[in-house]
PDB file of C-alpha atoms in Angstrom:
ATOM      1  CA  UNK A 390     107.760  98.301  80.939  1.00 77.00           C
ATOM      2  CA  UNK A 391     107.074  94.573  80.968  1.00 96.00           C
ATOM      3  CA  UNK A 392     106.023  92.074  83.624  1.00 98.00           C
ATOM      4  CA  UNK A 393     107.403  91.604  87.132  1.00 98.00           C
ATOM      5  CA  UNK A 394     106.725  88.576  89.316  1.00 98.00           C
ATOM      6  CA  UNK A 395     107.193  89.281  93.031  1.00 98.00           C
ATOM      7  CA  UNK A 396     107.051  86.181  95.204  1.00 98.00           C
ATOM      8  CA  UNK A 397     105.685  86.465  98.717  1.00 96.00           C
ATOM      9  CA  UNK A 398     103.959  89.737  97.889  1.00 97.00           C
ATOM     10  CA  UNK A 399     100.578  89.353  99.556  1.00 96.00           C
ATOM     11  CA  UNK A 400     101.914  91.031 102.714  1.00 94.00           C
ATOM     12  CA  UNK A 401     104.928  92.737 104.224  1.00 94.00           C
ATOM     13  CA  UNK A 402     107.944  93.795 102.199  1.00 95.00           C
ATOM     14  CA  UNK A 403     106.772  91.943  99.111  1.00 97.00           C
ATOM     15  CA  UNK A 404     103.503  93.813  98.964  1.00 97.00           C
ATOM     16  CA  UNK A 405     105.263  97.184  99.054  1.00 97.00           C
ATOM     17  CA  UNK A 406     107.811  96.026  96.466  1.00 98.00           C
ATOM     18  CA  UNK A 407     104.980  94.950  94.167  1.00 98.00           C
ATOM     19  CA  UNK A 408     103.259  98.322  94.568  1.00 98.00           C
ATOM     20  CA  UNK A 409     106.497 100.177  93.800  1.00 98.00           C
ATOM     21  CA  UNK A 410     107.151  98.173  90.638  1.00 98.00           C
ATOM     22  CA  UNK A 411     103.580  98.811  89.504  1.00 98.00           C
ATOM     23  CA  UNK A 412     104.151 102.529  89.994  1.00 98.00           C
ATOM     24  CA  UNK A 413     107.309 102.143  87.910  1.00 98.00           C
ATOM     25  CA  UNK A 414     105.105 100.883  85.072  1.00 98.00           C
ATOM     26  CA  UNK A 415     105.403  97.118  85.352  1.00 98.00           C
ATOM     27  CA  UNK A 416     102.457  94.770  85.162  1.00 98.00           C
ATOM     28  CA  UNK A 417     102.888  92.952  88.468  1.00 98.00           C
ATOM     29  CA  UNK A 418     102.141  89.349  89.305  1.00 98.00           C
ATOM     30  CA  UNK A 419     101.360  89.307  93.021  1.00 98.00           C
ATOM     31  CA  UNK A 420     102.084  85.937  94.599  1.00 98.00           C
ATOM     32  CA  UNK A 421     101.239  84.304  97.890  1.00 96.00           C
ATOM     33  CA  UNK A 422     101.125  80.734  99.075  1.00 94.00           C
ATOM     34  CA  UNK A 423      97.366  80.806  99.678  1.00 90.00           C
ATOM     35  CA  UNK A 424      94.421  82.202  97.730  1.00 91.00           C
ATOM     36  CA  UNK A 425      93.221  84.452 100.531  1.00 93.00           C
ATOM     37  CA  UNK A 426      92.056  87.983 101.236  1.00 94.00           C
ATOM     38  CA  UNK A 427      95.597  89.318 101.662  1.00 95.00           C
ATOM     39  CA  UNK A 428      96.587  88.157  98.188  1.00 96.00           C
ATOM     40  CA  UNK A 429      93.483  89.553  96.514  1.00 96.00           C
ATOM     41  CA  UNK A 430      93.716  92.869  98.371  1.00 97.00           C
ATOM     42  CA  UNK A 431      97.381  93.313  97.407  1.00 97.00           C
ATOM     43  CA  UNK A 432      96.519  93.039  93.711  1.00 97.00           C
ATOM     44  CA  UNK A 433      93.368  95.137  94.041  1.00 97.00           C
ATOM     45  CA  UNK A 434      95.271  97.963  95.746  1.00 97.00           C
ATOM     46  CA  UNK A 435      97.551  98.216  92.703  1.00 98.00           C
ATOM     47  CA  UNK A 436      94.578  98.219  90.339  1.00 98.00           C
ATOM     48  CA  UNK A 437      92.952 100.952  92.434  1.00 97.00           C
ATOM     49  CA  UNK A 438      96.010 103.146  91.795  1.00 97.00           C
ATOM     50  CA  UNK A 439      95.695 102.630  88.050  1.00 97.00           C
ATOM     51  CA  UNK A 440      98.405  99.979  87.787  1.00 97.00           C
ATOM     52  CA  UNK A 441      98.290  96.546  86.193  1.00 97.00           C
ATOM     53  CA  UNK A 442      98.308  93.525  88.480  1.00 98.00           C
ATOM     54  CA  UNK A 443      96.888  90.078  89.009  1.00 98.00           C
ATOM     55  CA  UNK A 444      96.977  87.684  91.955  1.00 98.00           C
ATOM     56  CA  UNK A 445      98.490  84.202  91.681  1.00 98.00           C
ATOM     57  CA  UNK A 446      98.401  81.688  94.532  1.00 98.00           C
ATOM     58  CA  UNK A 447     101.270  79.197  94.444  1.00 98.00           C
ATOM     59  CA  UNK A 448     103.742  77.514  96.753  1.00 97.00           C
ATOM     60  CA  UNK A 449     107.012  78.541  95.119  1.00 97.00           C
ATOM     61  CA  UNK A 450     108.949  75.815  96.946  1.00 97.00           C
ATOM     62  CA  UNK A 451     107.021  73.177  94.978  1.00 97.00           C
ATOM     63  CA  UNK A 452     108.397  72.332  91.519  1.00 97.00           C
ATOM     64  CA  UNK A 453     105.050  71.854  89.789  1.00 97.00           C
ATOM     65  CA  UNK A 454     103.436  74.913  91.346  1.00 98.00           C
ATOM     66  CA  UNK A 455     106.444  77.114  90.546  1.00 98.00           C
ATOM     67  CA  UNK A 456     106.335  76.075  86.903  1.00 97.00           C
ATOM     68  CA  UNK A 457     102.568  76.474  86.703  1.00 98.00           C
ATOM     69  CA  UNK A 458     102.890  79.937  88.271  1.00 98.00           C
ATOM     70  CA  UNK A 459     105.278  81.142  85.592  1.00 98.00           C
ATOM     71  CA  UNK A 460     103.034  79.672  82.875  1.00 98.00           C
ATOM     72  CA  UNK A 461      99.937  81.359  84.338  1.00 98.00           C
ATOM     73  CA  UNK A 462     101.626  84.755  84.699  1.00 98.00           C
ATOM     74  CA  UNK A 463     102.952  84.581  81.153  1.00 98.00           C
ATOM     75  CA  UNK A 464      99.550  83.615  79.748  1.00 98.00           C
ATOM     76  CA  UNK A 465      97.702  86.437  81.526  1.00 98.00           C
ATOM     77  CA  UNK A 466     100.201  89.305  81.703  1.00 98.00           C
ATOM     78  CA  UNK A 467     102.991  88.419  79.295  1.00 98.00           C
ATOM     79  CA  UNK A 468     106.604  87.227  79.500  1.00 98.00           C
ATOM     80  CA  UNK A 469     108.290  87.774  82.857  1.00 98.00           C
ATOM     81  CA  UNK A 470     111.131  90.269  82.565  1.00 98.00           C
ATOM     82  CA  UNK A 471     111.699  90.876  86.282  1.00 98.00           C
ATOM     83  CA  UNK A 472     111.743  88.168  88.941  1.00 98.00           C
ATOM     84  CA  UNK A 473     111.847  89.325  92.568  1.00 98.00           C
ATOM     85  CA  UNK A 474     112.599  86.484  94.979  1.00 98.00           C
ATOM     86  CA  UNK A 475     111.127  87.600  98.275  1.00 97.00           C
ATOM     87  CA  UNK A 476     109.090  84.620  99.540  1.00 94.00           C
ATOM     88  CA  UNK A 477     109.855  83.498 103.067  1.00 90.00           C
ATOM     89  CA  UNK A 478     108.399  81.207 105.670  1.00 85.00           C
ATOM     90  CA  UNK A 479     108.512  80.770 109.443  1.00 83.00           C
ATOM     91  CA  UNK A 480     111.864  81.613 111.004  1.00 80.00           C
ATOM     92  CA  UNK A 481     111.877  79.783 114.332  1.00 80.00           C
ATOM     93  CA  UNK A 482     114.566  80.473 116.897  1.00 85.00           C
ATOM     94  CA  UNK A 483     116.386  77.581 118.533  1.00 86.00           C
ATOM     95  CA  UNK A 484     119.813  76.944 120.032  1.00 85.00           C
ATOM     96  CA  UNK A 485     122.279  75.077 117.842  1.00 84.00           C
ATOM     97  CA  UNK A 486     121.776  71.817 119.713  1.00 85.00           C
ATOM     98  CA  UNK A 487     118.059  71.997 118.891  1.00 85.00           C
ATOM     99  CA  UNK A 488     118.482  72.566 115.148  1.00 91.00           C
ATOM    100  CA  UNK A 489     118.423  69.417 113.009  1.00 93.00           C
ATOM    101  CA  UNK A 490     118.884  68.886 109.287  1.00 94.00           C
ATOM    102  CA  UNK A 491     115.137  69.137 108.487  1.00 92.00           C
ATOM    103  CA  UNK A 492     115.194  72.627 110.029  1.00 93.00           C
ATOM    104  CA  UNK A 493     117.951  73.598 107.608  1.00 94.00           C
ATOM    105  CA  UNK A 494     116.058  72.094 104.683  1.00 95.00           C
ATOM    106  CA  UNK A 495     112.947  74.099 105.585  1.00 94.00           C
ATOM    107  CA  UNK A 496     114.929  77.340 105.254  1.00 95.00           C
ATOM    108  CA  UNK A 497     116.811  76.216 102.146  1.00 96.00           C
ATOM    109  CA  UNK A 498     113.459  75.460 100.507  1.00 95.00           C
ATOM    110  CA  UNK A 499     112.583  79.154 100.529  1.00 94.00           C
ATOM    111  CA  UNK A 500     115.941  80.754  99.881  1.00 97.00           C
ATOM    112  CA  UNK A 501     117.640  78.292  97.510  1.00 97.00           C
ATOM    113  CA  UNK A 502     115.141  75.724  96.194  1.00 97.00           C
ATOM    114  CA  UNK A 503     112.482  78.308  95.335  1.00 97.00           C
ATOM    115  CA  UNK A 504     114.888  80.588  93.394  1.00 98.00           C
ATOM    116  CA  UNK A 505     116.265  77.567  91.519  1.00 98.00           C
ATOM    117  CA  UNK A 506     112.794  76.336  90.548  1.00 98.00           C
ATOM    118  CA  UNK A 507     111.593  79.753  89.417  1.00 98.00           C
ATOM    119  CA  UNK A 508     114.885  80.497  87.723  1.00 97.00           C
ATOM    120  CA  UNK A 509     114.609  77.356  85.629  1.00 97.00           C
ATOM    121  CA  UNK A 510     111.114  78.425  84.606  1.00 98.00           C
ATOM    122  CA  UNK A 511     111.879  82.040  83.612  1.00 98.00           C
ATOM    123  CA  UNK A 512     115.408  81.773  82.230  1.00 98.00           C
ATOM    124  CA  UNK A 513     114.573  80.280  78.806  1.00 97.00           C
ATOM    125  CA  UNK A 514     112.421  83.305  77.981  1.00 97.00           C
ATOM    126  CA  UNK A 515     114.902  85.805  79.394  1.00 98.00           C
ATOM    127  CA  UNK A 516     117.743  84.208  77.462  1.00 98.00           C
ATOM    128  CA  UNK A 517     115.721  84.212  74.239  1.00 97.00           C
ATOM    129  CA  UNK A 518     115.027  87.953  74.685  1.00 97.00           C
ATOM    130  CA  UNK A 519     118.596  88.562  75.928  1.00 97.00           C
ATOM    131  CA  UNK A 520     117.221  90.631  78.766  1.00 98.00           C
ATOM    132  CA  UNK A 521     116.160  89.993  82.327  1.00 98.00           C
ATOM    133  CA  UNK A 522     116.358  91.215  85.890  1.00 98.00           C
ATOM    134  CA  UNK A 523     116.507  88.847  88.850  1.00 98.00           C
ATOM    135  CA  UNK A 524     116.464  90.477  92.286  1.00 98.00           C
ATOM    136  CA  UNK A 525     116.781  88.524  95.519  1.00 98.00           C
ATOM    137  CA  UNK A 526     115.872  89.778  98.970  1.00 97.00           C
ATOM    138  CA  UNK A 527     118.258  88.400 101.573  1.00 96.00           C
ATOM    139  CA  UNK A 528     119.035  89.797 105.039  1.00 95.00           C
ATOM    140  CA  UNK A 529     121.666  91.474 107.150  1.00 93.00           C
ATOM    141  CA  UNK A 530     121.740  88.331 109.313  1.00 91.00           C
ATOM    142  CA  UNK A 531     124.179  86.794 106.834  1.00 91.00           C
ATOM    143  CA  UNK A 532     126.726  89.342 108.111  1.00 92.00           C
ATOM    144  CA  UNK A 533     125.528  89.704 111.702  1.00 90.00           C
ATOM    145  CA  UNK A 534     124.160  86.288 112.706  1.00 88.00           C
ATOM    146  CA  UNK A 535     122.051  86.447 115.865  1.00 88.00           C
ATOM    147  CA  UNK A 536     122.097  83.522 118.305  1.00 89.00           C
ATOM    148  CA  UNK A 537     119.397  80.948 117.712  1.00 88.00           C
ATOM    149  CA  UNK A 538     118.997  81.588 113.990  1.00 92.00           C
ATOM    150  CA  UNK A 539     121.611  79.220 112.532  1.00 94.00           C
ATOM    151  CA  UNK A 540     119.329  77.552 109.963  1.00 94.00           C
ATOM    152  CA  UNK A 541     118.031  80.894 108.686  1.00 94.00           C
ATOM    153  CA  UNK A 542     121.499  82.445 108.539  1.00 95.00           C
ATOM    154  CA  UNK A 543     122.943  79.448 106.713  1.00 95.00           C
ATOM    155  CA  UNK A 544     120.197  79.495 104.086  1.00 96.00           C
ATOM    156  CA  UNK A 545     120.565  83.233 103.549  1.00 96.00           C
ATOM    157  CA  UNK A 546     124.323  82.799 103.090  1.00 96.00           C
ATOM    158  CA  UNK A 547     123.646  80.099 100.495  1.00 97.00           C
ATOM    159  CA  UNK A 548     121.232  82.451  98.726  1.00 98.00           C
ATOM    160  CA  UNK A 549     123.976  85.077  98.442  1.00 98.00           C
ATOM    161  CA  UNK A 550     126.281  82.493  96.873  1.00 97.00           C
ATOM    162  CA  UNK A 551     123.544  81.618  94.405  1.00 98.00           C
ATOM    163  CA  UNK A 552     123.229  85.277  93.401  1.00 98.00           C
ATOM    164  CA  UNK A 553     126.941  85.580  92.667  1.00 98.00           C
ATOM    165  CA  UNK A 554     127.121  82.330  90.714  1.00 98.00           C
ATOM    166  CA  UNK A 555     124.074  83.186  88.629  1.00 98.00           C
ATOM    167  CA  UNK A 556     125.274  86.721  87.979  1.00 98.00           C
ATOM    168  CA  UNK A 557     128.545  85.463  86.533  1.00 98.00           C
ATOM    169  CA  UNK A 558     126.919  82.810  84.365  1.00 98.00           C
ATOM    170  CA  UNK A 559     123.994  84.875  83.082  1.00 98.00           C
ATOM    171  CA  UNK A 560     125.761  88.166  82.355  1.00 98.00           C
ATOM    172  CA  UNK A 561     126.538  87.188  78.725  1.00 98.00           C
ATOM    173  CA  UNK A 562     122.795  86.628  78.201  1.00 98.00           C
ATOM    174  CA  UNK A 563     121.912  90.191  79.201  1.00 98.00           C
ATOM    175  CA  UNK A 564     120.450  89.047  82.526  1.00 98.00           C
ATOM    176  CA  UNK A 565     121.435  90.783  85.756  1.00 98.00           C
ATOM    177  CA  UNK A 566     121.222  89.110  89.166  1.00 98.00           C
ATOM    178  CA  UNK A 567     121.505  91.198  92.330  1.00 98.00           C
ATOM    179  CA  UNK A 568     120.344  91.094  95.920  1.00 98.00           C
ATOM    180  CA  UNK A 569     118.989  93.556  98.465  1.00 98.00           C
ATOM    181  CA  UNK A 570     119.807  92.936 102.131  1.00 97.00           C
ATOM    182  CA  UNK A 571     117.467  94.718 104.545  1.00 96.00           C
ATOM    183  CA  UNK A 572     118.162  95.306 108.186  1.00 93.00           C
ATOM    184  CA  UNK A 573     115.266  95.053 110.625  1.00 91.00           C
ATOM    185  CA  UNK A 574     112.300  96.467 108.720  1.00 91.00           C
ATOM    186  CA  UNK A 575     109.119  96.207 110.811  1.00 84.00           C
ATOM    187  CA  UNK A 576     106.171  94.672 108.947  1.00 84.00           C
ATOM    188  CA  UNK A 577     103.074  92.776 110.044  1.00 73.00           C
ATOM    189  CA  UNK A 578     104.926  89.679 111.255  1.00 70.00           C
ATOM    190  CA  UNK A 579     107.004  91.794 113.635  1.00 68.00           C
ATOM    191  CA  UNK A 580     103.993  93.092 115.551  1.00 66.00           C
ATOM    192  CA  UNK A 581     104.966  91.139 118.677  1.00 71.00           C
ATOM    193  CA  UNK A 582     108.621  92.210 118.780  1.00 74.00           C
ATOM    194  CA  UNK A 583     109.062  93.789 122.242  1.00 79.00           C
ATOM    195  CA  UNK A 584     109.548  97.542 122.374  1.00 84.00           C
ATOM    196  CA  UNK A 585     112.809  97.118 124.296  1.00 85.00           C
ATOM    197  CA  UNK A 586     114.179  94.960 121.477  1.00 85.00           C
ATOM    198  CA  UNK A 587     113.176  97.552 118.880  1.00 88.00           C
ATOM    199  CA  UNK A 588     114.807 100.298 120.909  1.00 88.00           C
ATOM    200  CA  UNK A 589     118.045  98.336 121.262  1.00 86.00           C
ATOM    201  CA  UNK A 590     118.169  97.757 117.525  1.00 88.00           C
ATOM    202  CA  UNK A 591     117.413 101.405 116.777  1.00 89.00           C
ATOM    203  CA  UNK A 592     120.313 102.466 118.988  1.00 91.00           C
ATOM    204  CA  UNK A 593     122.654 100.553 116.643  1.00 91.00           C
ATOM    205  CA  UNK A 594     121.470 102.333 113.457  1.00 93.00           C
ATOM    206  CA  UNK A 595     123.610 105.365 112.553  1.00 94.00           C
ATOM    207  CA  UNK A 596     120.763 106.891 110.527  1.00 94.00           C
ATOM    208  CA  UNK A 597     118.747 107.189 113.732  1.00 94.00           C
ATOM    209  CA  UNK A 598     115.588 105.519 112.487  1.00 94.00           C
ATOM    210  CA  UNK A 599     114.259 102.114 111.552  1.00 93.00           C
ATOM    211  CA  UNK A 600     113.967 101.315 107.887  1.00 93.00           C
ATOM    212  CA  UNK A 601     110.647 101.128 106.085  1.00 95.00           C
ATOM    213  CA  UNK A 602     109.373  98.754 103.407  1.00 95.00           C
ATOM    214  CA  UNK A 603     109.539 101.669 100.962  1.00 96.00           C
ATOM    215  CA  UNK A 604     113.295 101.903 101.568  1.00 97.00           C
ATOM    216  CA  UNK A 605     113.682  98.292 100.473  1.00 97.00           C
ATOM    217  CA  UNK A 606     111.290  98.705  97.556  1.00 98.00           C
ATOM    218  CA  UNK A 607     113.348 101.625  96.231  1.00 98.00           C
ATOM    219  CA  UNK A 608     116.464  99.445  96.123  1.00 98.00           C
ATOM    220  CA  UNK A 609     114.612  96.636  94.338  1.00 98.00           C
ATOM    221  CA  UNK A 610     113.173  99.184  91.905  1.00 98.00           C
ATOM    222  CA  UNK A 611     116.669 100.339  90.970  1.00 98.00           C
ATOM    223  CA  UNK A 612     117.979  96.820  90.336  1.00 98.00           C
ATOM    224  CA  UNK A 613     114.880  96.110  88.212  1.00 98.00           C
ATOM    225  CA  UNK A 614     115.352  99.238  86.125  1.00 98.00           C
ATOM    226  CA  UNK A 615     117.041  99.781  82.788  1.00 96.00           C
ATOM    227  CA  UNK A 616     119.517 102.086  84.525  1.00 97.00           C
ATOM    228  CA  UNK A 617     120.934  99.074  86.396  1.00 98.00           C
ATOM    229  CA  UNK A 618     121.691  97.126  83.244  1.00 97.00           C
ATOM    230  CA  UNK A 619     125.479  97.186  83.815  1.00 98.00           C
ATOM    231  CA  UNK A 620     125.252  96.192  87.483  1.00 98.00           C
ATOM    232  CA  UNK A 621     125.216  92.516  88.388  1.00 98.00           C
ATOM    233  CA  UNK A 622     126.365  90.250  91.200  1.00 98.00           C
ATOM    234  CA  UNK A 623     125.952  93.039  93.743  1.00 98.00           C
ATOM    235  CA  UNK A 624     124.503  93.099  97.243  1.00 98.00           C
ATOM    236  CA  UNK A 625     122.971  96.327  98.498  1.00 97.00           C
ATOM    237  CA  UNK A 626     122.536  96.677 102.262  1.00 97.00           C
ATOM    238  CA  UNK A 627     119.489  98.693 103.269  1.00 97.00           C
ATOM    239  CA  UNK A 628     120.290  99.187 106.932  1.00 95.00           C
ATOM    240  CA  UNK A 629     120.809 102.885 107.675  1.00 95.00           C
ATOM    241  CA  UNK A 630     124.544 102.333 108.005  1.00 95.00           C
ATOM    242  CA  UNK A 631     124.346  99.631 110.671  1.00 94.00           C
ATOM    243  CA  UNK A 632     126.820  97.438 108.760  1.00 90.00           C
ATOM    244  CA  UNK A 633     129.473 100.115 109.312  1.00 91.00           C
ATOM    245  CA  UNK A 634     129.698  99.079 112.955  1.00 78.00           C
TER     246      UNK A 634
END
């Protein structure tokens, strides 16, 4: 099936996406910012299921580390055919008057700079093979911006623009670029979200349940597949119908 690099896959959504792609038959490069137990366990859990995986610590917002990551994955597992851009960082809440330009840059680092750096590193190989899948993970907040999240929402909106621009430019090279937009999907970092807040969100979901990481992973799996070869520049909301109003 080839090799998939999933950024930010030591925990949360990324970890489940990596596991799903391994089950699909990909050799998966699991990535996290730090060489820690979470990163090693994520790769080992795939190996325990009979899949192929290796762990790679790298800060994907850093130009040198992003390039070295792609080189290391290629040397160990083979050429990267699927790039899943899932890495994220802290998402602090602050009123507009308290958000300065460095706060915007911190979010743009993850959702625009990181994809650009990794894209530059993987695109020569994809273009040479005339085949590639690039899948972003954005967020419903681009459509339904909550108060106090202006820097995050702005960066996610920029990421969506990047997807569309890349999709148009790379289509002649046989490379598809799509994005998956989850609603609120509880993972480890949401452990402290108050129950009342969860209940209020759930009440707004027509499907009557909160989404799971597996729901998101299934959407990424489709965009990474051969069956999605004629689909590019698309954004798939994984929100149980919440975007319908």
